[in-house]
Amino acid sequence: MEIIDTKPAMSENKRLSLKLLIIVCISVLLLIPQFLIMNLVSERQSTRNEAKTELAKSWGMDQHIGGPAVVIPGNKEVETLYLFPETLEATGNIQSQTLKRGIFDFSVYNAPIKISGTFKCPKDLRTRELSQKAKQKSFLFIGLGDLRGLSENVTVALNGVVSEVEPASSLSDAPSNSGLVCAFDLDNLLNGDTVSFEITLPIKGIDALYLAPVGNSNSITLTSDWGDPSFQGNFLPSHREVSDNGFKADWKVMALNREYGQIATGTSYWGSLMSGSELGVKLCIPVDQYQQTTRTVKYAILIIVLTFAVVFFVEIRRKVNIHIVQYILIGIALLLFYTLLLSFSEHLSFFISYLIAALMTIGLITTFMAAILKDKKTALVVGGLLTLLYIFIFVLLQLESYALLAGSLGLFVILAVTMYATVKLRKSKD
């Protein structure tokens, strides 16, 4: 009877199992530096936001235009009244430019806004008993998000007569200090006359511009040289034309579409009524480098696990012993890719940054594997597989709507190939 000694085979299996367990533990521990890298991305993004805030303080923040509205001050017994226009037409040409703050670039704009229309006295106002003091203290209010964004003098013409404009902070009855006021003769309206107005607002701002359609009938047109707008607010354009050279958008809004009528009461119309009916556009960059880097870092564990799996299969198939320390060094190299990507993306486009970081990482690991295995062909195979992984991740980053579908299918294919490789590996051992 022949006795077969199986102890060496069992010992080898135990060694590989133990090593596989250690590799899994290393992969889990590498989640800690992955988390630290994500924190680093967040810190850099916070630094960028701080630079943007500093720039906005001197240039002008997002601009919110509300009005015009005729304000009839009240007292302890009578609420303040706000009378909105019968018709309102607004046009603006948003001229974008890029300003630099440190290493960061920001999109800002100049936008001369022209607002015109008419005021009519509604029946509800004629039936109200207004004191002579209230009539005399009536004024026209134009809400503006940030007065620092005014680049030139504002002109307001009522029935063709130019009126003197002052900051809203000069009147205690103004609904907000963030705006402009001028005198308004209420008697013309109460006598049944129509009062026309023409307003020119040469404003500057950053990122976004919003207007409130306060008229009974509103027609708003915005044009720009910015080719990637995001239309926001409570109303979308009724017509739009968008190209790489810019956009043109038109809004048609009626008072029936809003939650308030032509006369409003209280002291919060700028804060609630205006913001509750705003429409506008944001000059957006769909995904900035920090968002793209954050999304890339989330796939780090996938890259690490698959790379370790490939190296482990190579170790078994080539019957070489790759030290645990060398696995750790490969993991560190894979994580270094993300710091390289973050650093380069602050100075170059994301695509170029991704390409440079990926080539540096793949080159480093391929050279390292060639030195370990003493086999350039196998090392190039490992490098080729790592290249495919980075290409796969980059494609996922570009597929915003189909990223989940493409990612799931890709992982399914990777799992199928891995399962097939383990079968081939078992056959080769047998």
PDB file of N, CA and C in Angstrom, residues 303-399:
ATOM      1  N   ILE A 303      -9.811  49.846  -6.688  1.00  0.00           N
ATOM      2  CA  ILE A 303      -8.512  49.752  -7.352  1.00  0.00           C
ATOM      3  C   ILE A 303      -7.541  48.934  -6.512  1.00  0.00           C
ATOM      4  N   ILE A 304      -7.522  49.186  -5.207  1.00  0.00           N
ATOM      5  CA  ILE A 304      -6.583  48.491  -4.315  1.00  0.00           C
ATOM      6  C   ILE A 304      -6.873  46.995  -4.281  1.00  0.00           C
ATOM      7  N   VAL A 305      -8.137  46.635  -4.082  1.00  0.00           N
ATOM      8  CA  VAL A 305      -8.497  45.218  -3.980  1.00  0.00           C
ATOM      9  C   VAL A 305      -8.192  44.471  -5.278  1.00  0.00           C
ATOM     10  N   LEU A 306      -8.558  45.062  -6.396  1.00  0.00           N
ATOM     11  CA  LEU A 306      -8.339  44.383  -7.679  1.00  0.00           C
ATOM     12  C   LEU A 306      -6.847  44.277  -7.994  1.00  0.00           C
ATOM     13  N   THR A 307      -6.079  45.320  -7.666  1.00  0.00           N
ATOM     14  CA  THR A 307      -4.635  45.266  -7.899  1.00  0.00           C
ATOM     15  C   THR A 307      -3.989  44.209  -7.010  1.00  0.00           C
ATOM     16  N   PHE A 308      -4.381  44.168  -5.754  1.00  0.00           N
ATOM     17  CA  PHE A 308      -3.859  43.138  -4.851  1.00  0.00           C
ATOM     18  C   PHE A 308      -4.231  41.740  -5.353  1.00  0.00           C
ATOM     19  N   ALA A 309      -5.449  41.600  -5.874  1.00  0.00           N
ATOM     20  CA  ALA A 309      -5.877  40.302  -6.387  1.00  0.00           C
ATOM     21  C   ALA A 309      -5.005  39.861  -7.567  1.00  0.00           C
ATOM     22  N   VAL A 310      -4.727  40.805  -8.471  1.00  0.00           N
ATOM     23  CA  VAL A 310      -3.878  40.487  -9.630  1.00  0.00           C
ATOM     24  C   VAL A 310      -2.483  40.090  -9.169  1.00  0.00           C
ATOM     25  N   VAL A 311      -1.907  40.857  -8.240  1.00  0.00           N
ATOM     26  CA  VAL A 311      -0.564  40.554  -7.741  1.00  0.00           C
ATOM     27  C   VAL A 311      -0.557  39.200  -7.024  1.00  0.00           C
ATOM     28  N   PHE A 312      -1.604  38.903  -6.286  1.00  0.00           N
ATOM     29  CA  PHE A 312      -1.690  37.630  -5.559  1.00  0.00           C
ATOM     30  C   PHE A 312      -1.775  36.454  -6.537  1.00  0.00           C
ATOM     31  N   PHE A 313      -2.566  36.608  -7.599  1.00  0.00           N
ATOM     32  CA  PHE A 313      -2.659  35.549  -8.612  1.00  0.00           C
ATOM     33  C   PHE A 313      -1.319  35.351  -9.322  1.00  0.00           C
ATOM     34  N   VAL A 314      -0.644  36.473  -9.606  1.00  0.00           N
ATOM     35  CA  VAL A 314       0.677  36.379 -10.232  1.00  0.00           C
ATOM     36  C   VAL A 314       1.649  35.649  -9.310  1.00  0.00           C
ATOM     37  N   GLU A 315       1.570  35.951  -8.019  1.00  0.00           N
ATOM     38  CA  GLU A 315       2.447  35.297  -7.048  1.00  0.00           C
ATOM     39  C   GLU A 315       2.244  33.785  -7.049  1.00  0.00           C
ATOM     40  N   ILE A 316       0.988  33.367  -7.085  1.00  0.00           N
ATOM     41  CA  ILE A 316       0.700  31.930  -7.069  1.00  0.00           C
ATOM     42  C   ILE A 316       1.118  31.274  -8.376  1.00  0.00           C
ATOM     43  N   ARG A 317       0.759  31.949  -9.484  1.00  0.00           N
ATOM     44  CA  ARG A 317       1.035  31.333 -10.780  1.00  0.00           C
ATOM     45  C   ARG A 317       2.538  31.286 -11.074  1.00  0.00           C
ATOM     46  N   ARG A 318       3.257  32.338 -10.695  1.00  0.00           N
ATOM     47  CA  ARG A 318       4.699  32.375 -10.946  1.00  0.00           C
ATOM     48  C   ARG A 318       5.500  31.676  -9.850  1.00  0.00           C
ATOM     49  N   LYS A 319       4.780  31.282  -8.758  1.00  0.00           N
ATOM     50  CA  LYS A 319       5.414  30.583  -7.637  1.00  0.00           C
ATOM     51  C   LYS A 319       6.584  31.376  -7.066  1.00  0.00           C
ATOM     52  N   VAL A 320       6.300  32.660  -6.856  1.00  0.00           N
ATOM     53  CA  VAL A 320       7.278  33.529  -6.201  1.00  0.00           C
ATOM     54  C   VAL A 320       6.653  34.047  -4.915  1.00  0.00           C
ATOM     55  N   ASN A 321       7.489  34.452  -4.019  1.00  0.00           N
ATOM     56  CA  ASN A 321       7.008  34.964  -2.737  1.00  0.00           C
ATOM     57  C   ASN A 321       7.146  36.484  -2.714  1.00  0.00           C
ATOM     58  N   ILE A 322       6.000  37.173  -2.811  1.00  0.00           N
ATOM     59  CA  ILE A 322       5.983  38.629  -2.721  1.00  0.00           C
ATOM     60  C   ILE A 322       5.730  39.008  -1.274  1.00  0.00           C
ATOM     61  N   HIS A 323       6.644  39.760  -0.706  1.00  0.00           N
ATOM     62  CA  HIS A 323       6.584  40.070   0.722  1.00  0.00           C
ATOM     63  C   HIS A 323       5.397  40.981   1.031  1.00  0.00           C
ATOM     64  N   ILE A 324       4.882  40.854   2.259  1.00  0.00           N
ATOM     65  CA  ILE A 324       3.753  41.687   2.696  1.00  0.00           C
ATOM     66  C   ILE A 324       4.117  43.168   2.635  1.00  0.00           C
ATOM     67  N   VAL A 325       5.347  43.487   2.952  1.00  0.00           N
ATOM     68  CA  VAL A 325       5.782  44.880   2.894  1.00  0.00           C
ATOM     69  C   VAL A 325       5.650  45.418   1.474  1.00  0.00           C
ATOM     70  N   GLN A 326       5.917  44.556   0.500  1.00  0.00           N
ATOM     71  CA  GLN A 326       5.807  44.979  -0.897  1.00  0.00           C
ATOM     72  C   GLN A 326       4.349  45.221  -1.287  1.00  0.00           C
ATOM     73  N   TYR A 327       3.436  44.436  -0.725  1.00  0.00           N
ATOM     74  CA  TYR A 327       2.005  44.711  -0.920  1.00  0.00           C
ATOM     75  C   TYR A 327       1.645  46.080  -0.349  1.00  0.00           C
ATOM     76  N   ILE A 328       2.173  46.383   0.828  1.00  0.00           N
ATOM     77  CA  ILE A 328       1.880  47.673   1.461  1.00  0.00           C
ATOM     78  C   ILE A 328       2.399  48.817   0.601  1.00  0.00           C
ATOM     79  N   LEU A 329       3.613  48.646   0.050  1.00  0.00           N
ATOM     80  CA  LEU A 329       4.189  49.687  -0.804  1.00  0.00           C
ATOM     81  C   LEU A 329       3.349  49.897  -2.063  1.00  0.00           C
ATOM     82  N   ILE A 330       2.830  48.806  -2.635  1.00  0.00           N
ATOM     83  CA  ILE A 330       1.949  48.924  -3.799  1.00  0.00           C
ATOM     84  C   ILE A 330       0.677  49.674  -3.420  1.00  0.00           C
ATOM     85  N   GLY A 331       0.121  49.376  -2.241  1.00  0.00           N
ATOM     86  CA  GLY A 331      -1.075  50.076  -1.771  1.00  0.00           C
ATOM     87  C   GLY A 331      -0.826  51.564  -1.575  1.00  0.00           C
ATOM     88  N   ILE A 332       0.347  51.902  -1.022  1.00  0.00           N
ATOM     89  CA  ILE A 332       0.689  53.313  -0.832  1.00  0.00           C
ATOM     90  C   ILE A 332       0.814  54.017  -2.179  1.00  0.00           C
ATOM     91  N   ALA A 333       1.415  53.323  -3.142  1.00  0.00           N
ATOM     92  CA  ALA A 333       1.547  53.912  -4.485  1.00  0.00           C
ATOM     93  C   ALA A 333       0.179  54.176  -5.103  1.00  0.00           C
ATOM     94  N   LEU A 334      -0.758  53.259  -4.889  1.00  0.00           N
ATOM     95  CA  LEU A 334      -2.111  53.444  -5.420  1.00  0.00           C
ATOM     96  C   LEU A 334      -2.809  54.627  -4.765  1.00  0.00           C
ATOM     97  N   LEU A 335      -2.552  54.832  -3.474  1.00  0.00           N
ATOM     98  CA  LEU A 335      -3.159  55.970  -2.777  1.00  0.00           C
ATOM     99  C   LEU A 335      -2.485  57.288  -3.163  1.00  0.00           C
ATOM    100  N   LEU A 336      -1.184  57.216  -3.455  1.00  0.00           N
ATOM    101  CA  LEU A 336      -0.471  58.418  -3.857  1.00  0.00           C
ATOM    102  C   LEU A 336      -1.035  58.990  -5.154  1.00  0.00           C
ATOM    103  N   PHE A 337      -1.654  58.134  -5.969  1.00  0.00           N
ATOM    104  CA  PHE A 337      -2.292  58.584  -7.205  1.00  0.00           C
ATOM    105  C   PHE A 337      -3.283  59.719  -6.934  1.00  0.00           C
ATOM    106  N   TYR A 338      -4.032  59.634  -5.842  1.00  0.00           N
ATOM    107  CA  TYR A 338      -5.095  60.605  -5.567  1.00  0.00           C
ATOM    108  C   TYR A 338      -4.534  61.938  -5.091  1.00  0.00           C
ATOM    109  N   THR A 339      -3.425  61.912  -4.348  1.00  0.00           N
ATOM    110  CA  THR A 339      -2.808  63.180  -3.964  1.00  0.00           C
ATOM    111  C   THR A 339      -2.163  63.849  -5.178  1.00  0.00           C
ATOM    112  N   LEU A 340      -1.593  63.029  -6.073  1.00  0.00           N
ATOM    113  CA  LEU A 340      -1.057  63.582  -7.314  1.00  0.00           C
ATOM    114  C   LEU A 340      -2.173  64.209  -8.146  1.00  0.00           C
ATOM    115  N   LEU A 341      -3.291  63.501  -8.241  1.00  0.00           N
ATOM    116  CA  LEU A 341      -4.438  64.000  -9.005  1.00  0.00           C
ATOM    117  C   LEU A 341      -4.940  65.318  -8.436  1.00  0.00           C
ATOM    118  N   LEU A 342      -5.066  65.390  -7.117  1.00  0.00           N
ATOM    119  CA  LEU A 342      -5.532  66.613  -6.467  1.00  0.00           C
ATOM    120  C   LEU A 342      -4.565  67.766  -6.709  1.00  0.00           C
ATOM    121  N   SER A 343      -3.283  67.497  -6.584  1.00  0.00           N
ATOM    122  CA  SER A 343      -2.277  68.555  -6.746  1.00  0.00           C
ATOM    123  C   SER A 343      -2.254  69.090  -8.174  1.00  0.00           C
ATOM    124  N   PHE A 344      -2.237  68.180  -9.135  1.00  0.00           N
ATOM    125  CA  PHE A 344      -2.181  68.615 -10.536  1.00  0.00           C
ATOM    126  C   PHE A 344      -3.464  69.314 -10.971  1.00  0.00           C
ATOM    127  N   SER A 345      -4.621  68.848 -10.458  1.00  0.00           N
ATOM    128  CA  SER A 345      -5.901  69.387 -10.921  1.00  0.00           C
ATOM    129  C   SER A 345      -6.123  70.833 -10.495  1.00  0.00           C
ATOM    130  N   GLU A 346      -5.359  71.301  -9.504  1.00  0.00           N
ATOM    131  CA  GLU A 346      -5.470  72.700  -9.103  1.00  0.00           C
ATOM    132  C   GLU A 346      -4.739  73.639 -10.075  1.00  0.00           C
ATOM    133  N   HIS A 347      -3.971  73.054 -10.989  1.00  0.00           N
ATOM    134  CA  HIS A 347      -3.222  73.870 -11.943  1.00  0.00           C
ATOM    135  C   HIS A 347      -3.501  73.497 -13.394  1.00  0.00           C
ATOM    136  N   LEU A 348      -3.947  72.268 -13.632  1.00  0.00           N
ATOM    137  CA  LEU A 348      -4.208  71.791 -14.981  1.00  0.00           C
ATOM    138  C   LEU A 348      -5.641  71.301 -15.077  1.00  0.00           C
ATOM    139  N   SER A 349      -6.092  70.980 -16.285  1.00  0.00           N
ATOM    140  CA  SER A 349      -7.429  70.402 -16.453  1.00  0.00           C
ATOM    141  C   SER A 349      -7.483  69.033 -15.785  1.00  0.00           C
ATOM    142  N   PHE A 350      -8.693  68.596 -15.437  1.00  0.00           N
ATOM    143  CA  PHE A 350      -8.832  67.326 -14.724  1.00  0.00           C
ATOM    144  C   PHE A 350      -8.362  66.168 -15.588  1.00  0.00           C
ATOM    145  N   PHE A 351      -8.653  66.212 -16.885  1.00  0.00           N
ATOM    146  CA  PHE A 351      -8.250  65.117 -17.777  1.00  0.00           C
ATOM    147  C   PHE A 351      -6.725  64.984 -17.817  1.00  0.00           C
ATOM    148  N   ILE A 352      -6.028  66.101 -18.010  1.00  0.00           N
ATOM    149  CA  ILE A 352      -4.566  66.061 -18.052  1.00  0.00           C
ATOM    150  C   ILE A 352      -4.012  65.604 -16.701  1.00  0.00           C
ATOM    151  N   SER A 353      -4.600  66.092 -15.614  1.00  0.00           N
ATOM    152  CA  SER A 353      -4.143  65.713 -14.277  1.00  0.00           C
ATOM    153  C   SER A 353      -4.331  64.217 -14.044  1.00  0.00           C
ATOM    154  N   TYR A 354      -5.480  63.706 -14.442  1.00  0.00           N
ATOM    155  CA  TYR A 354      -5.765  62.275 -14.281  1.00  0.00           C
ATOM    156  C   TYR A 354      -4.780  61.455 -15.099  1.00  0.00           C
ATOM    157  N   LEU A 355      -4.507  61.899 -16.320  1.00  0.00           N
ATOM    158  CA  LEU A 355      -3.596  61.170 -17.201  1.00  0.00           C
ATOM    159  C   LEU A 355      -2.185  61.129 -16.622  1.00  0.00           C
ATOM    160  N   ILE A 356      -1.696  62.278 -16.145  1.00  0.00           N
ATOM    161  CA  ILE A 356      -0.340  62.332 -15.589  1.00  0.00           C
ATOM    162  C   ILE A 356      -0.235  61.465 -14.334  1.00  0.00           C
ATOM    163  N   ALA A 357      -1.208  61.606 -13.418  1.00  0.00           N
ATOM    164  CA  ALA A 357      -1.170  60.845 -12.171  1.00  0.00           C
ATOM    165  C   ALA A 357      -1.259  59.345 -12.442  1.00  0.00           C
ATOM    166  N   ALA A 358      -2.121  58.953 -13.393  1.00  0.00           N
ATOM    167  CA  ALA A 358      -2.275  57.531 -13.719  1.00  0.00           C
ATOM    168  C   ALA A 358      -0.997  56.971 -14.338  1.00  0.00           C
ATOM    169  N   LEU A 359      -0.378  57.713 -15.278  1.00  0.00           N
ATOM    170  CA  LEU A 359       0.846  57.234 -15.917  1.00  0.00           C
ATOM    171  C   LEU A 359       1.985  57.105 -14.897  1.00  0.00           C
ATOM    172  N   MET A 360       2.084  58.058 -13.972  1.00  0.00           N
ATOM    173  CA  MET A 360       3.128  57.982 -12.947  1.00  0.00           C
ATOM    174  C   MET A 360       2.917  56.773 -12.049  1.00  0.00           C
ATOM    175  N   THR A 361       1.658  56.539 -11.647  1.00  0.00           N
ATOM    176  CA  THR A 361       1.355  55.415 -10.752  1.00  0.00           C
ATOM    177  C   THR A 361       1.567  54.078 -11.457  1.00  0.00           C
ATOM    178  N   ILE A 362       1.048  53.959 -12.673  1.00  0.00           N
ATOM    179  CA  ILE A 362       1.191  52.710 -13.427  1.00  0.00           C
ATOM    180  C   ILE A 362       2.658  52.423 -13.712  1.00  0.00           C
ATOM    181  N   GLY A 363       3.424  53.460 -14.096  1.00  0.00           N
ATOM    182  CA  GLY A 363       4.849  53.282 -14.362  1.00  0.00           C
ATOM    183  C   GLY A 363       5.606  52.832 -13.132  1.00  0.00           C
ATOM    184  N   LEU A 364       5.276  53.430 -11.973  1.00  0.00           N
ATOM    185  CA  LEU A 364       5.958  53.068 -10.732  1.00  0.00           C
ATOM    186  C   LEU A 364       5.685  51.616 -10.350  1.00  0.00           C
ATOM    187  N   ILE A 365       4.413  51.220 -10.381  1.00  0.00           N
ATOM    188  CA  ILE A 365       4.057  49.855  -9.972  1.00  0.00           C
ATOM    189  C   ILE A 365       4.578  48.830 -10.971  1.00  0.00           C
ATOM    190  N   THR A 366       4.516  49.140 -12.264  1.00  0.00           N
ATOM    191  CA  THR A 366       5.025  48.206 -13.272  1.00  0.00           C
ATOM    192  C   THR A 366       6.526  47.979 -13.104  1.00  0.00           C
ATOM    193  N   THR A 367       7.273  49.062 -12.886  1.00  0.00           N
ATOM    194  CA  THR A 367       8.717  48.947 -12.660  1.00  0.00           C
ATOM    195  C   THR A 367       9.010  48.157 -11.394  1.00  0.00           C
ATOM    196  N   PHE A 368       8.232  48.416 -10.355  1.00  0.00           N
ATOM    197  CA  PHE A 368       8.404  47.701  -9.090  1.00  0.00           C
ATOM    198  C   PHE A 368       8.134  46.209  -9.259  1.00  0.00           C
ATOM    199  N   MET A 369       7.079  45.857  -9.993  1.00  0.00           N
ATOM    200  CA  MET A 369       6.750  44.451 -10.222  1.00  0.00           C
ATOM    201  C   MET A 369       7.820  43.767 -11.070  1.00  0.00           C
ATOM    202  N   ALA A 370       8.376  44.486 -12.038  1.00  0.00           N
ATOM    203  CA  ALA A 370       9.446  43.907 -12.863  1.00  0.00           C
ATOM    204  C   ALA A 370      10.674  43.590 -12.017  1.00  0.00           C
ATOM    205  N   ALA A 371      10.966  44.461 -11.051  1.00  0.00           N
ATOM    206  CA  ALA A 371      12.114  44.222 -10.172  1.00  0.00           C
ATOM    207  C   ALA A 371      11.863  43.045  -9.236  1.00  0.00           C
ATOM    208  N   ILE A 372      10.610  42.891  -8.785  1.00  0.00           N
ATOM    209  CA  ILE A 372      10.276  41.794  -7.874  1.00  0.00           C
ATOM    210  C   ILE A 372      10.274  40.452  -8.598  1.00  0.00           C
ATOM    211  N   LEU A 373       9.604  40.413  -9.746  1.00  0.00           N
ATOM    212  CA  LEU A 373       9.391  39.153 -10.470  1.00  0.00           C
ATOM    213  C   LEU A 373      10.559  38.779 -11.365  1.00  0.00           C
ATOM    214  N   LYS A 374      11.429  39.748 -11.660  1.00  0.00           N
ATOM    215  CA  LYS A 374      12.492  39.515 -12.635  1.00  0.00           C
ATOM    216  C   LYS A 374      11.916  39.095 -13.980  1.00  0.00           C
ATOM    217  N   ASP A 375      10.730  39.606 -14.299  1.00  0.00           N
ATOM    218  CA  ASP A 375      10.039  39.225 -15.535  1.00  0.00           C
ATOM    219  C   ASP A 375       9.284  40.451 -16.043  1.00  0.00           C
ATOM    220  N   LYS A 376       9.829  41.106 -17.075  1.00  0.00           N
ATOM    221  CA  LYS A 376       9.213  42.321 -17.600  1.00  0.00           C
ATOM    222  C   LYS A 376       7.855  42.043 -18.235  1.00  0.00           C
ATOM    223  N   LYS A 377       7.698  40.866 -18.875  1.00  0.00           N
ATOM    224  CA  LYS A 377       6.452  40.549 -19.558  1.00  0.00           C
ATOM    225  C   LYS A 377       5.284  40.495 -18.580  1.00  0.00           C
ATOM    226  N   THR A 378       5.480  39.782 -17.472  1.00  0.00           N
ATOM    227  CA  THR A 378       4.418  39.686 -16.461  1.00  0.00           C
ATOM    228  C   THR A 378       4.149  41.049 -15.824  1.00  0.00           C
ATOM    229  N   ALA A 379       5.206  41.813 -15.593  1.00  0.00           N
ATOM    230  CA  ALA A 379       5.029  43.151 -15.013  1.00  0.00           C
ATOM    231  C   ALA A 379       4.223  44.041 -15.948  1.00  0.00           C
ATOM    232  N   LEU A 380       4.464  43.924 -17.256  1.00  0.00           N
ATOM    233  CA  LEU A 380       3.700  44.713 -18.220  1.00  0.00           C
ATOM    234  C   LEU A 380       2.241  44.286 -18.253  1.00  0.00           C
ATOM    235  N   VAL A 381       1.984  42.999 -18.030  1.00  0.00           N
ATOM    236  CA  VAL A 381       0.600  42.524 -17.957  1.00  0.00           C
ATOM    237  C   VAL A 381      -0.107  43.171 -16.758  1.00  0.00           C
ATOM    238  N   VAL A 382       0.581  43.200 -15.611  1.00  0.00           N
ATOM    239  CA  VAL A 382       0.011  43.854 -14.420  1.00  0.00           C
ATOM    240  C   VAL A 382      -0.237  45.337 -14.708  1.00  0.00           C
ATOM    241  N   GLY A 383       0.722  45.998 -15.354  1.00  0.00           N
ATOM    242  CA  GLY A 383       0.547  47.401 -15.699  1.00  0.00           C
ATOM    243  C   GLY A 383      -0.605  47.617 -16.657  1.00  0.00           C
ATOM    244  N   GLY A 384      -0.766  46.693 -17.627  1.00  0.00           N
ATOM    245  CA  GLY A 384      -1.878  46.804 -18.571  1.00  0.00           C
ATOM    246  C   GLY A 384      -3.228  46.662 -17.893  1.00  0.00           C
ATOM    247  N   LEU A 385      -3.310  45.705 -16.951  1.00  0.00           N
ATOM    248  CA  LEU A 385      -4.573  45.541 -16.209  1.00  0.00           C
ATOM    249  C   LEU A 385      -4.871  46.768 -15.359  1.00  0.00           C
ATOM    250  N   LEU A 386      -3.831  47.355 -14.761  1.00  0.00           N
ATOM    251  CA  LEU A 386      -4.028  48.563 -13.958  1.00  0.00           C
ATOM    252  C   LEU A 386      -4.459  49.728 -14.849  1.00  0.00           C
ATOM    253  N   THR A 387      -3.930  49.780 -16.057  1.00  0.00           N
ATOM    254  CA  THR A 387      -4.342  50.816 -17.016  1.00  0.00           C
ATOM    255  C   THR A 387      -5.819  50.695 -17.352  1.00  0.00           C
ATOM    256  N   LEU A 388      -6.274  49.456 -17.573  1.00  0.00           N
ATOM    257  CA  LEU A 388      -7.690  49.234 -17.861  1.00  0.00           C
ATOM    258  C   LEU A 388      -8.570  49.678 -16.697  1.00  0.00           C
ATOM    259  N   LEU A 389      -8.100  49.444 -15.472  1.00  0.00           N
ATOM    260  CA  LEU A 389      -8.869  49.853 -14.300  1.00  0.00           C
ATOM    261  C   LEU A 389      -9.005  51.377 -14.236  1.00  0.00           C
ATOM    262  N   TYR A 390      -7.911  52.089 -14.495  1.00  0.00           N
ATOM    263  CA  TYR A 390      -7.965  53.551 -14.445  1.00  0.00           C
ATOM    264  C   TYR A 390      -8.823  54.109 -15.581  1.00  0.00           C
ATOM    265  N   ILE A 391      -8.770  53.474 -16.741  1.00  0.00           N
ATOM    266  CA  ILE A 391      -9.635  53.903 -17.842  1.00  0.00           C
ATOM    267  C   ILE A 391     -11.093  53.675 -17.471  1.00  0.00           C
ATOM    268  N   PHE A 392     -11.381  52.543 -16.850  1.00  0.00           N
ATOM    269  CA  PHE A 392     -12.744  52.214 -16.428  1.00  0.00           C
ATOM    270  C   PHE A 392     -13.274  53.249 -15.427  1.00  0.00           C
ATOM    271  N   ILE A 393     -12.448  53.623 -14.459  1.00  0.00           N
ATOM    272  CA  ILE A 393     -12.864  54.612 -13.455  1.00  0.00           C
ATOM    273  C   ILE A 393     -13.094  55.962 -14.116  1.00  0.00           C
ATOM    274  N   PHE A 394     -12.210  56.348 -15.051  1.00  0.00           N
ATOM    275  CA  PHE A 394     -12.368  57.647 -15.716  1.00  0.00           C
ATOM    276  C   PHE A 394     -13.660  57.687 -16.522  1.00  0.00           C
ATOM    277  N   VAL A 395     -13.991  56.592 -17.204  1.00  0.00           N
ATOM    278  CA  VAL A 395     -15.242  56.533 -17.970  1.00  0.00           C
ATOM    279  C   VAL A 395     -16.437  56.684 -17.034  1.00  0.00           C
ATOM    280  N   LEU A 396     -16.375  56.047 -15.865  1.00  0.00           N
ATOM    281  CA  LEU A 396     -17.473  56.167 -14.892  1.00  0.00           C
ATOM    282  C   LEU A 396     -17.651  57.619 -14.449  1.00  0.00           C
ATOM    283  N   LEU A 397     -16.546  58.332 -14.301  1.00  0.00           N
ATOM    284  CA  LEU A 397     -16.629  59.730 -13.869  1.00  0.00           C
ATOM    285  C   LEU A 397     -17.327  60.606 -14.903  1.00  0.00           C
ATOM    286  N   GLN A 398     -17.212  60.237 -16.172  1.00  0.00           N
ATOM    287  CA  GLN A 398     -17.822  61.041 -17.232  1.00  0.00           C
ATOM    288  C   GLN A 398     -19.298  60.708 -17.428  1.00  0.00           C
ATOM    289  N   LEU A 399     -19.704  59.526 -17.004  1.00  0.00           N
ATOM    290  CA  LEU A 399     -21.095  59.106 -17.196  1.00  0.00           C
ATOM    291  C   LEU A 399     -21.904  59.485 -15.965  1.00  0.00           C
TER     292      LEU A 399
END
